[in-house]
Structures are given as C-alpha cells and as structure tokens.
Amino acid sequence: MAPPVASAKLTLSCPLYASDFDPQDNHFLLVGGGGGEGRTGVGNKIALVNTSRKQSISTIVDIDLSRDEDSVTSLAIASSTSSSVTAFAGINSSEKDQNAGKNEHFRSFRLEYPPKTRTDGQDITDGSAQEYKGQTAPLGRASLFKPSTGSKKETYQRITRLSRPCMVNGGQLGAIATGLAPEGEIVLFDAKTNGPMGPWVEARLSTGKAEAADLDIIGLNDAEDVPPGSFTVAYCTDYVVHAFRMTLKQNQPPEPQYAYSEPYPDTFSPTSARSKFRSLRFITPRLLLLLQNRPNRQGADLLLFELSSHLQGRVLSKKRLHKNINSGTALSVTHLPSSGPLQSSQHVIAVAGQDTSISIFTLEHPPSPPFKSMKLQLHTRLASVHPLQITSLSFSTFVPPSEPGKSTPPQYIKLASTSIANTVVVHTLPLLPYPPPSSKSPRQQYKLTSPGRSESAQMTFSIIVATLLIAGSAFLLQAFVEIRGASPEYLGAKGWLSQRIHDYIAVPYVLGNHTNVSNIPTVIPSASSSSASTAISSFIDQVSSSSSSVSTAISSSTDQVSSLSSSVKQQATSTLSDIKRSVTDSPEKAKEAVSAALDAASSAALELNAASQAYSAEGSSTVSTASSAVSSAASSVISPASTKYHHIRDLISRHHHHRRHETSTPNQAVPDMIIHHDDESGNMKAGFYREGRGDVGKRFEELSHKEKEAWMQKLQDAGVWAKEEGEAVLKGVFFGGVGQMIGQAVG
C-alpha cells in the first residue's frame, strides 16, 4: 500500500488552465488562467504560488492581466535564478486586434522572487508570504503563427513546451502549437533568444487539418549517432504519431517521420471508430508514453511506445486506466535519476481522468535495451481531487542530494493540478531511499516505490496464494460437514473437538419435510407383531394343506384334475425354498419373493376353482378355502415386510427434526426415541416416550465403541440406516436390550 499523500489546496479568482514548477526550486509553482475577454466578469491572471509547506499553499505574486484580452491557455517556465523566473505563455490579443489580422499570442514575463528572508527576519515558508507583492515585468509579445485565413478568428496557442537545457552547449528548444486553426501549425524556436519581438524561429511545420493534440521535446545529450546538441521532437494528432530530430541553427527544416498510426477496428468490431491520442510525453529518447481515449468515452489507456533509431515505433505495452475513467484529460511525467550508469531508474507518471481523479504510476527503466519487460505499476489513485474537470498536471523536478546517507532529510516530489473550478492542489509524494539505509551498498537513489516482482512472478505468486486459499477453504468445509454429520468421515474431524463443542456444532442435517414435534404422538403404534419368517411358514403350511385337501377331494376324478393338484403343491414347495433363502438376505428380497408366491398361488387358486366347478361341489368348496388361505397368508407377509422398517426410519427422521428445533420450543417436553432389539424374537421395536421411562438403556453417544458398532450393524442390516447418513442422525436415541420394552413395538 502506498504511504499517505499530503495535499494542500488553494482557490483563486479565475479558472486555471496551465501550470509549471520552477525546475530549480520546487517551492515555486506558476499557474495561469482566466475568464477570457471581459464579458464574463472574471479576470485573467498569472500567479506564483509558494508550495514549501505540505499542508498549505499561498500566493506570492499575482499578475492581473488585461480583461480586454484572452485568458492564459498555456504556460511554461523557460529559466530561473535564485531571484527571478522567466516564463512563456499563450495569451490571445483582443478580438478587435485579431479581426485586424494582429494576434500577439506569444508572451514572456519575468517574475521576481521574494527574498528568502525578509527584513523582519521571518522565512517566507512560514505561511505569511502571500503578503509580499513581487515585481513583474513583461519581456515581449509576438505573433509566431501564420495569420488565420478563417472567417472567424479563433486560433489560439494551445500548447507551449520547452526542452531541458542541453548539457553539451546549454541550448534549449521550444515549441508551440495551434488550437482551432483552419490549418494546424507547429512553431519551433530557440528558447534562449527571447526578446521584445519574440524568440528566434527555427522551423515551422504544417499539420494540415489534423492539429497536434500534444507534443514533447527531449535532448539527445549522450547519443553517439547524432550531432551534439540535437533534440528529438514527437507530436501526435488524433490517430497518428510523428517524430523527427533537429538541432538549433540548422539550415534546413526538419522532416517529420511517420512513427505510428492507430489501426482501424476489425470487421467484427461493434464500432468503426478509432481510439484517439490525447497526450504524449518522452520517457527517454527511445521511449514515449501516450494517453489514449477509447471511442464513445468507453475508457482510457496508457501506451508504452518504443522508437527505433529510424524513428519507427511499436507499442510495447498497454495499460487500461481505472474503470471509472471514461476519458483522460491530462498527463505528466518526471524522472527519478539512478545512482549510476548501470543502475535502473524510475519514472513517475500522473494521469488525470474526467472524474477529477489522478492515477499515479511508476515505471522501472533498465539501463539498456531490451525494454519488453517494462511494465506500468499503479502506485496510488487520488479520487475527487477537484470539484470540476482537471485541466493540467505538473511534476516538480527532483534534484537528488549530493551525498545521500542516513543523515539526509526526507526527500519528496510534488504534483500540482489545476481545474476550471479556480482551484490548484499540490500533492507531496514521499520518496524512499533505495537500497535502504541499512544496506551495505554505498550508492543510494530515491524511488517512489521500491522495485517489486516482475509481472510473471507476481502472477505466479497470486496463483499459489489463490490455490492455497481454495484448498484451505475446501478442507475447512469438509471438516465442518463431517462434524455436522452431512458427509462420510474422511478427515476424522469429529475427534478434533471436545464433546461440549462437538455437541454444540454437530447439529445433524435432515432433508425433506418433517412433522412438527407437537404433532408427534407420545407412543407410535407398531405396524405388526408377526415376523416375516412366521408369516411365510404359515403361508406355506396353508398352501400345502389346501393342495392336499384339493387333491383328496377330487382324487377320484380325471387325471387332469390330479395333475393340477400336484402342480399347486409343487409350486408351493418351490416357493417355500425361495422365500426362506430370500428372507435371510434382506427384507426387500423377501417382499419380492412373497409377491411372486402370491401371484402363483392366486393363479393356481383360480384354476382349482374352475376345476371344482367342473367336477364336484365338494371340490369347489375346498378350493375356495385354499384360495382364501393363500391370499390371507401372502398379505400377512407382504404388509410387515414393506412397512416395518420404513416406519422405524420415519421415527429416526422425526426425532432428528425435533432435536434441531428443540431450542425454539423451550417449554415443551422433549420426547425421547427408544429402539429395542429382542434377541429371543429377533424383532426390532421403536417408539417415543416423554416421561417415566425408567431404565430403558443408553443414549447412542453413551454407548461404547463396540456397542455402537453392533447397533449400527443391526440398523444397517434392517435397512433403516445407512453408513453414508453418518452417526449424527442417531444422536440422542436410546438403545435398550432384552426386557426393556418401550411402548408398542414397531414390527
């Protein structure tokens, strides 16, 4: 996280459109603006602002300009000394003069600084400097653009840009560009030759109908393949970037090179409009930074752009600005120099959006190519800096201390912004020594942010962290559902908690609709008291007896009847072995076998009945008796086999539901469910009992491990509980042995 950023705000009497810091002293900021030619009632002015204090800024010098002329549209500080500063500004002449073909738009001023210590011994940084009224003097005014040929004279000096003084010969190149002109124009001049008639014009470039959106200049101080004192100039129109090199006092005009063009959208794009370039700044002689606005105010991007030795360009990387920024309005860049030629340096970049926010980025620049690994990193975003649109951004120039060390005071850079809301805001950004003072490295440099991981390393780290978080969350979720009894045990999470905490957390899940506990009767009646094996034996005996009776009754009849009687008896004997074998496996299989026996017996009974009607009344009576016996015996087997164990399952489910909601009915007696297994009869019985239950056994959680295993096996064999349901569903249920009859048996 970025350290806190101190800021100070000052409101002047007019809208502000331009700003620039003194390159030699970051305590002084020059701003300009106004309401234009005097029909608005708002004056025009240039102000020198004292920014030496972090929490407050104040005006040192105010220059009230004529209200009969236009406002300040662009501004740049040309040079400064300890006592004064010289600045160039774009200010149009009056409308009357422009219509007469005279527009002295290029102005120069000298502003005197107040003394560092006043006659009363008080330092100007104490906040009272606004009382000082310094001396100002106009140095000259000139018309550098060609006269406008339009019917309406609207051309103005939109851009004023100056290079840093060249280290070889001290030369300084300046450039201005038109706005609202019938034909765009760029004028290049020698910034050191200013006089009453203006500077010496080096060259003029026509941009045609496409005016320059922005331009920048950088000196080629250490380049080996260009003449000493050369400069590279780059400018952009809405869709094209041009670049060229030139020197002062060259005899031929420069030839701009076509460096880059914004491509047209592909055929399947929802819009045919192209993104437009808004601002341009040099990072190094070979690297440019471009601010580009997407069509239909759909966002803004920063493009890192590389120039070849032949001034052909390519985009290295593209960074989209914050989603709240529909379009960018201003761009500024400053350089934090390295401590040596083999060390990387850092550039700080500020971008203003239409939402009055400022995004601050850093760019780590290696000492030599390739530059493909360079990435813009967001340092901080300052929201709602001004009430209305931001018109300009300016960084102060950082001059590193000559001998940095532990005793060096904190270092800062400052960022100024102006707005049409008459406000100027200065942010003070603290710099960090790098390497840190504790390091053994003898050389130190200052950076806004310490160099971090590369983008690929950062992505790998993020993926690892995300994977660990997902795995940890899945582990905790699995442990939780195991404790709640909603999942089979894989982790053994139930043993991680004390019994008290486990009882509080392990509230079992019961799916489906449940009857409210108040509707559960005190004792649930059982479905039947006969076991499946008893019913099946009775069924076989009755079928065999009926078959014998039928056979005896009609033994004197034809062979056909005798054969039918033998068939019934044979079917009964075969069905007996099937049912006995099935009942040992599971109740469900027994049910299927009994159903098959019932169908066979009913069919046989119908055939016997038909036979009796054909041969004798006595036979008919006997067959009818056999048919009734068969149906009764089969029903007595099927009914308990299909309802007994499902009934016990319902009781367990209801018991579950009641335990989950017992806290919502604290005044209601808690019914206990009791399951009893009679070893003599082999029956399993269950019911609810509210009070006076006496010694009926133990709750499931009170049983020993072996007892739990035995009961779970019995319940599983009976088909009323599955291991996947978990032990939590049996929590609170009483289990009893022989002689502990509870209510009415189930089954």
mmCIF file with all atom_site columns, C-alpha atoms in Angstrom, residues 140 154 205-206 252 374 412 550 586 642 661:
data_model
loop_
_atom_site.group_PDB
_atom_site.id
_atom_site.type_symbol
_atom_site.label_atom_id
_atom_site.label_alt_id
_atom_site.label_comp_id
_atom_site.label_asym_id
_atom_site.label_entity_id
_atom_site.label_seq_id
_atom_site.pdbx_PDB_ins_code
_atom_site.Cartn_x
_atom_site.Cartn_y
_atom_site.Cartn_z
_atom_site.occupancy
_atom_site.B_iso_or_equiv
_atom_site.pdbx_formal_charge
_atom_site.auth_seq_id
_atom_site.auth_comp_id
_atom_site.auth_asym_id
_atom_site.auth_atom_id
_atom_site.pdbx_PDB_model_num
ATOM 1  C CA . GLY A 1 140 ? 7.839   40.739  -25.027 1.00 0.00 ? 140 GLY A CA 1
ATOM 2  C CA . GLU A 1 154 ? -10.376 31.510  -33.227 1.00 0.00 ? 154 GLU A CA 1
ATOM 3  C CA . LEU A 1 205 ? 5.574   22.635  -39.559 1.00 0.00 ? 205 LEU A CA 1
ATOM 4  C CA . SER A 1 206 ? 2.120   22.367  -41.050 1.00 0.00 ? 206 SER A CA 1
ATOM 5  C CA . GLN A 1 252 ? 17.015  23.082  -43.459 1.00 0.00 ? 252 GLN A CA 1
ATOM 6  C CA . MET A 1 374 ? 8.953   -2.738  -18.632 1.00 0.00 ? 374 MET A CA 1
ATOM 7  C CA . TYR A 1 412 ? 9.843   14.441  -1.906  1.00 0.00 ? 412 TYR A CA 1
ATOM 8  C CA . VAL A 1 550 ? -57.999 -80.408 -3.012  1.00 0.00 ? 550 VAL A CA 1
ATOM 9  C CA . SER A 1 586 ? -32.852 -58.749 3.194   1.00 0.00 ? 586 SER A CA 1
ATOM 10 C CA . SER A 1 642 ? -42.992 -53.367 3.347   1.00 0.00 ? 642 SER A CA 1
ATOM 11 C CA . HIS A 1 661 ? -35.823 -27.340 16.717  1.00 0.00 ? 661 HIS A CA 1
#
